Amino acid sequence: MNSIKKRLTSLITGMIVISLTGCSFSSTDKSAPDVSVSPTPSNSISTSKNNPNKVSENNTNESTQNQSIELKSSSIPTPTPTATPTPKITPKITPQPVKAENTDIETVTVTIYHIDDQCSTLVPKKIAVPKNNSLEAAIGKVLEEVNSGDFDLVGYRVNVNQKSGLATVDLRLSPDSQRKIVSLSNCEQFAIFGSIRKTLTGNKQWKVKDIRFTEKGKEIYL
């Protein structure tokens, strides 16, 4: 009887120990990390690790693509910059003051004569001429009034002999003049030669007593 109790006690004790041991395993399993839930490495990484040749091939393809892009970029023509036209600068023109006639030239007043409208008498007219060549300037003013389109005087020369008082007036007629001195009417001759004669003798400061007319050195007979 005692042996049966001992066996039962041993059996019960063993069952309790087994039961406690099972609980211990159960709690241990719950606290242990779940190894099966570990993340699966990506296919690309595993593929790269498992197949290094494929990685090299990918790198080669990428290099080829980069070279292709560089070639395409170099083949694109670089746009030539359009030349910007240089603005034309127009220089500013400053108006120059008009030079006034030299008023420092010493002048004298002389009397010239010209024919009236009826061609009957000579009319006096006072003008100012340069003092150093007053005689020549006065004759020039007289000839300006008698010059016409068909009778064209282009020059003259006056020479006065101070001893005798004889003034020689040499006239130069244009080669293209339609009329000659010999073809002038009495009124026209009086307008030219009469005005010159009266102008030279009427201004006493020149001391002219007589006048002689020539054309290119040849004497003119009136």
mmCIF file of C-alpha atoms in Angstrom:
data_model
loop_
_atom_site.group_PDB
_atom_site.id
_atom_site.type_symbol
_atom_site.label_atom_id
_atom_site.label_comp_id
_atom_site.label_asym_id
_atom_site.label_seq_id
_atom_site.Cartn_x
_atom_site.Cartn_y
_atom_site.Cartn_z
ATOM 1 C CA MET A 1 0.000 0.000 0.000
ATOM 2 C CA ASN A 2 2.782 2.312 0.854
ATOM 3 C CA SER A 3 4.591 1.421 -2.345
ATOM 4 C CA ILE A 4 1.511 2.275 -4.383
ATOM 5 C CA LYS A 5 1.292 5.631 -2.694
ATOM 6 C CA LYS A 6 4.933 6.259 -3.360
ATOM 7 C CA ARG A 7 4.460 5.447 -7.053
ATOM 8 C CA LEU A 8 1.374 7.598 -7.279
ATOM 9 C CA THR A 9 3.223 10.399 -5.554
ATOM 10 C CA SER A 10 6.145 9.987 -7.938
ATOM 11 C CA LEU A 11 3.769 9.876 -10.914
ATOM 12 C CA ILE A 12 1.925 12.989 -9.801
ATOM 13 C CA THR A 13 5.201 14.753 -9.124
ATOM 14 C CA GLY A 14 6.454 13.780 -12.575
ATOM 15 C CA MET A 15 3.273 15.028 -14.210
ATOM 16 C CA ILE A 16 3.548 18.307 -12.337
ATOM 17 C CA VAL A 17 7.163 18.632 -13.438
ATOM 18 C CA ILE A 18 6.185 17.837 -17.042
ATOM 19 C CA SER A 19 3.346 20.307 -16.836
ATOM 20 C CA LEU A 20 5.632 23.024 -15.501
ATOM 21 C CA THR A 21 8.212 22.192 -18.120
ATOM 22 C CA GLY A 22 5.590 22.577 -20.895
ATOM 23 C CA CYS A 23 4.551 25.975 -19.588
ATOM 24 C CA SER A 24 8.155 27.047 -19.512
ATOM 25 C CA PHE A 25 8.600 26.055 -23.191
ATOM 26 C CA SER A 26 5.402 27.845 -24.102
ATOM 27 C CA SER A 27 6.473 31.126 -22.482
ATOM 28 C CA THR A 28 9.905 30.795 -24.017
ATOM 29 C CA ASP A 29 8.388 30.387 -27.483
ATOM 30 C CA LYS A 30 6.287 33.540 -27.055
ATOM 31 C CA SER A 31 9.216 35.683 -26.001
ATOM 32 C CA ALA A 32 11.532 34.409 -28.729
ATOM 33 C CA PRO A 33 11.746 36.513 -31.934
ATOM 34 C CA ASP A 34 10.014 35.265 -35.018
ATOM 35 C CA VAL A 35 12.863 34.308 -37.259
ATOM 36 C CA SER A 36 10.604 33.404 -40.171
ATOM 37 C CA VAL A 37 9.340 37.007 -40.474
ATOM 38 C CA SER A 38 12.758 38.401 -41.395
ATOM 39 C CA PRO A 39 12.581 40.577 -44.552
ATOM 40 C CA THR A 40 13.364 38.917 -47.786
ATOM 41 C CA PRO A 41 16.163 40.642 -49.686
ATOM 42 C CA SER A 42 15.105 42.292 -52.936
ATOM 43 C CA ASN A 43 15.410 40.398 -56.142
ATOM 44 C CA SER A 44 17.738 42.998 -57.621
ATOM 45 C CA ILE A 45 20.193 42.683 -54.739
ATOM 46 C CA SER A 46 20.023 38.925 -54.616
ATOM 47 C CA THR A 47 20.311 38.806 -58.367
ATOM 48 C CA SER A 48 23.303 41.073 -58.245
ATOM 49 C CA LYS A 49 24.928 39.012 -55.547
ATOM 50 C CA ASN A 50 24.104 35.760 -57.247
ATOM 51 C CA ASN A 51 24.947 37.012 -60.795
ATOM 52 C CA PRO A 52 27.845 39.530 -60.859
ATOM 53 C CA ASN A 53 28.046 39.290 -64.656
ATOM 54 C CA LYS A 54 24.593 40.833 -64.968
ATOM 55 C CA VAL A 55 25.668 43.810 -62.847
ATOM 56 C CA SER A 56 28.647 44.355 -65.129
ATOM 57 C CA GLU A 57 26.329 44.128 -68.128
ATOM 58 C CA ASN A 58 24.033 46.754 -66.604
ATOM 59 C CA ASN A 59 26.979 49.060 -65.957
ATOM 60 C CA THR A 60 28.136 48.580 -69.548
ATOM 61 C CA ASN A 61 24.662 49.438 -70.854
ATOM 62 C CA GLU A 62 24.524 52.560 -68.705
ATOM 63 C CA SER A 63 27.986 53.633 -69.922
ATOM 64 C CA THR A 64 26.908 53.058 -73.542
ATOM 65 C CA GLN A 65 23.776 55.136 -72.997
ATOM 66 C CA ASN A 66 25.836 57.927 -71.447
ATOM 67 C CA GLN A 67 28.223 57.878 -74.410
ATOM 68 C CA SER A 68 25.257 57.974 -76.789
ATOM 69 C CA ILE A 69 23.840 60.986 -74.974
ATOM 70 C CA GLU A 70 27.236 62.703 -75.098
ATOM 71 C CA LEU A 71 27.538 62.010 -78.843
ATOM 72 C CA LYS A 72 24.056 63.357 -79.478
ATOM 73 C CA SER A 73 24.862 66.434 -77.439
ATOM 74 C CA SER A 74 28.090 67.034 -79.347
ATOM 75 C CA SER A 75 26.314 66.543 -82.701
ATOM 76 C CA ILE A 76 23.853 69.344 -81.929
ATOM 77 C CA PRO A 77 25.183 72.465 -83.671
ATOM 78 C CA THR A 78 26.025 75.263 -81.332
ATOM 79 C CA PRO A 79 23.938 78.279 -82.316
ATOM 80 C CA THR A 80 26.098 81.072 -83.644
ATOM 81 C CA PRO A 81 25.376 84.267 -81.752
ATOM 82 C CA THR A 82 23.819 86.871 -83.989
ATOM 83 C CA ALA A 83 26.057 89.866 -84.331
ATOM 84 C CA THR A 84 24.459 92.868 -82.784
ATOM 85 C CA PRO A 85 24.681 95.775 -85.221
ATOM 86 C CA THR A 86 26.797 98.585 -83.915
ATOM 87 C CA PRO A 87 24.639 101.647 -83.565
ATOM 88 C CA LYS A 88 25.651 104.277 -85.970
ATOM 89 C CA ILE A 89 26.583 107.364 -84.145
ATOM 90 C CA THR A 90 25.800 110.411 -86.035
ATOM 91 C CA PRO A 91 28.243 113.149 -85.137
ATOM 92 C CA LYS A 92 26.644 116.291 -83.769
ATOM 93 C CA ILE A 93 27.262 119.153 -86.138
ATOM 94 C CA THR A 94 27.826 122.395 -84.367
ATOM 95 C CA PRO A 95 26.914 125.319 -86.570
ATOM 96 C CA GLN A 96 29.902 127.519 -87.102
ATOM 97 C CA PRO A 97 29.410 131.222 -86.736
ATOM 98 C CA VAL A 98 29.394 133.093 -89.998
ATOM 99 C CA LYS A 99 32.551 135.069 -90.311
ATOM 100 C CA ALA A 100 31.772 138.700 -90.592
ATOM 101 C CA GLU A 101 33.427 140.715 -93.267
ATOM 102 C CA ASN A 102 36.619 142.316 -92.215
ATOM 103 C CA THR A 103 35.524 145.717 -91.000
ATOM 104 C CA ASP A 104 39.073 146.729 -90.163
ATOM 105 C CA ILE A 105 39.799 147.637 -93.783
ATOM 106 C CA GLU A 106 40.121 151.380 -94.077
ATOM 107 C CA THR A 107 37.701 152.810 -96.617
ATOM 108 C CA VAL A 108 37.188 156.136 -98.335
ATOM 109 C CA THR A 109 34.142 157.695 -99.929
ATOM 110 C CA VAL A 110 34.305 158.361 -103.665
ATOM 111 C CA THR A 111 31.809 159.507 -106.274
ATOM 112 C CA ILE A 112 30.947 157.340 -109.244
ATOM 113 C CA TYR A 113 28.736 158.354 -112.174
ATOM 114 C CA HIS A 114 26.135 156.419 -114.132
ATOM 115 C CA ILE A 115 23.805 157.394 -116.956
ATOM 116 C CA ASP A 116 20.179 158.346 -116.304
ATOM 117 C CA ASP A 117 17.124 156.645 -117.808
ATOM 118 C CA GLN A 118 16.883 159.152 -120.671
ATOM 119 C CA CYS A 119 20.538 158.509 -121.614
ATOM 120 C CA SER A 120 21.135 162.240 -121.518
ATOM 121 C CA THR A 121 23.208 162.965 -118.426
ATOM 122 C CA LEU A 122 25.429 161.356 -115.821
ATOM 123 C CA VAL A 123 24.142 161.023 -112.255
ATOM 124 C CA PRO A 124 26.604 161.031 -109.289
ATOM 125 C CA LYS A 125 26.517 158.372 -106.562
ATOM 126 C CA LYS A 126 28.696 158.207 -103.454
ATOM 127 C CA ILE A 127 30.086 154.803 -102.389
ATOM 128 C CA ALA A 128 32.687 153.512 -99.937
ATOM 129 C CA VAL A 129 35.675 151.673 -101.374
ATOM 130 C CA PRO A 130 38.957 150.378 -99.900
ATOM 131 C CA LYS A 131 41.464 153.187 -99.494
ATOM 132 C CA ASN A 132 44.482 151.286 -100.843
ATOM 133 C CA ASN A 133 42.872 150.658 -104.281
ATOM 134 C CA SER A 134 40.058 153.172 -104.386
ATOM 135 C CA LEU A 135 40.507 154.046 -108.087
ATOM 136 C CA GLU A 136 40.302 150.461 -109.380
ATOM 137 C CA ALA A 137 37.390 149.649 -107.069
ATOM 138 C CA ALA A 138 35.427 152.668 -108.280
ATOM 139 C CA ILE A 139 35.875 151.696 -111.955
ATOM 140 C CA GLY A 140 34.747 148.171 -111.094
ATOM 141 C CA LYS A 141 31.497 149.521 -109.627
ATOM 142 C CA VAL A 142 30.854 151.570 -112.771
ATOM 143 C CA LEU A 143 31.354 148.547 -115.048
ATOM 144 C CA GLU A 144 29.010 146.430 -112.906
ATOM 145 C CA GLU A 145 26.156 148.754 -113.838
ATOM 146 C CA VAL A 146 26.808 148.782 -117.582
ATOM 147 C CA ASN A 147 27.573 145.092 -118.085
ATOM 148 C CA SER A 148 24.799 143.233 -119.928
ATOM 149 C CA GLY A 149 24.115 139.734 -121.192
ATOM 150 C CA ASP A 150 25.185 140.273 -124.785
ATOM 151 C CA PHE A 151 28.049 142.638 -123.916
ATOM 152 C CA ASP A 152 30.249 140.775 -121.454
ATOM 153 C CA LEU A 153 33.260 142.517 -119.934
ATOM 154 C CA VAL A 154 35.416 140.054 -117.964
ATOM 155 C CA GLY A 155 38.223 142.336 -116.812
ATOM 156 C CA TYR A 156 39.895 145.695 -116.837
ATOM 157 C CA ARG A 157 43.117 147.400 -115.837
ATOM 158 C CA VAL A 158 43.771 151.024 -114.884
ATOM 159 C CA ASN A 159 47.176 152.675 -115.023
ATOM 160 C CA VAL A 160 47.700 156.359 -114.128
ATOM 161 C CA ASN A 161 50.778 158.307 -115.115
ATOM 162 C CA GLN A 162 51.419 160.503 -112.101
ATOM 163 C CA LYS A 163 53.499 163.022 -114.065
ATOM 164 C CA SER A 164 51.144 163.591 -116.983
ATOM 165 C CA GLY A 165 47.907 162.680 -115.250
ATOM 166 C CA LEU A 166 46.989 160.349 -118.121
ATOM 167 C CA ALA A 167 44.927 157.303 -117.093
ATOM 168 C CA THR A 168 44.904 154.289 -119.405
ATOM 169 C CA VAL A 169 41.869 152.020 -119.007
ATOM 170 C CA ASP A 170 42.331 148.637 -120.712
ATOM 171 C CA LEU A 171 39.107 146.642 -121.123
ATOM 172 C CA ARG A 172 38.916 142.855 -121.610
ATOM 173 C CA LEU A 173 35.902 141.545 -123.465
ATOM 174 C CA SER A 174 34.814 137.897 -123.164
ATOM 175 C CA PRO A 175 35.488 135.804 -126.310
ATOM 176 C CA ASP A 176 31.881 134.596 -126.090
ATOM 177 C CA SER A 177 30.434 138.114 -125.977
ATOM 178 C CA GLN A 178 27.801 138.510 -128.692
ATOM 179 C CA ARG A 179 28.539 142.198 -129.143
ATOM 180 C CA LYS A 180 31.797 144.040 -129.618
ATOM 181 C CA ILE A 181 32.757 147.546 -128.563
ATOM 182 C CA VAL A 182 32.505 148.903 -132.110
ATOM 183 C CA SER A 183 28.898 147.664 -132.335
ATOM 184 C CA LEU A 184 27.700 149.693 -129.346
ATOM 185 C CA SER A 185 25.240 152.505 -129.889
ATOM 186 C CA ASN A 186 26.019 156.105 -128.942
ATOM 187 C CA CYS A 187 23.935 155.776 -125.774
ATOM 188 C CA GLU A 188 25.735 152.561 -124.778
ATOM 189 C CA GLN A 189 29.141 154.099 -125.470
ATOM 190 C CA PHE A 190 28.207 157.104 -123.393
ATOM 191 C CA ALA A 191 27.021 154.825 -120.553
ATOM 192 C CA ILE A 192 30.379 153.018 -120.465
ATOM 193 C CA PHE A 193 33.076 155.439 -121.499
ATOM 194 C CA GLY A 194 31.338 158.616 -120.354
ATOM 195 C CA SER A 195 30.732 157.164 -116.855
ATOM 196 C CA ILE A 196 34.369 156.020 -116.525
ATOM 197 C CA ARG A 197 35.739 159.343 -117.742
ATOM 198 C CA LYS A 198 33.559 161.393 -115.384
ATOM 199 C CA THR A 199 34.334 159.116 -112.404
ATOM 200 C CA LEU A 200 38.118 159.386 -112.894
ATOM 201 C CA THR A 201 38.186 163.136 -113.466
ATOM 202 C CA GLY A 202 35.490 163.938 -110.904
ATOM 203 C CA ASN A 203 37.541 162.648 -107.929
ATOM 204 C CA LYS A 204 40.334 165.207 -107.618
ATOM 205 C CA GLN A 205 42.385 163.077 -105.204
ATOM 206 C CA TRP A 206 43.414 160.818 -108.096
ATOM 207 C CA LYS A 207 44.817 163.729 -110.118
ATOM 208 C CA VAL A 208 43.571 162.319 -113.453
ATOM 209 C CA LYS A 209 43.529 164.862 -116.283
ATOM 210 C CA ASP A 210 42.841 162.743 -119.317
ATOM 211 C CA ILE A 211 41.716 159.162 -120.140
ATOM 212 C CA ARG A 212 42.803 156.764 -122.850
ATOM 213 C CA PHE A 213 40.782 153.596 -123.593
ATOM 214 C CA THR A 214 42.250 150.359 -124.984
ATOM 215 C CA GLU A 215 41.077 146.786 -125.597
ATOM 216 C CA LYS A 216 43.789 144.219 -124.871
ATOM 217 C CA GLY A 217 46.412 146.924 -125.414
ATOM 218 C CA LYS A 218 44.899 148.290 -128.645
ATOM 219 C CA GLU A 219 43.547 151.824 -128.509
ATOM 220 C CA ILE A 220 39.809 152.316 -128.879
ATOM 221 C CA TYR A 221 38.764 155.282 -131.058
ATOM 222 C CA LEU A 222 35.404 156.712 -130.164
#
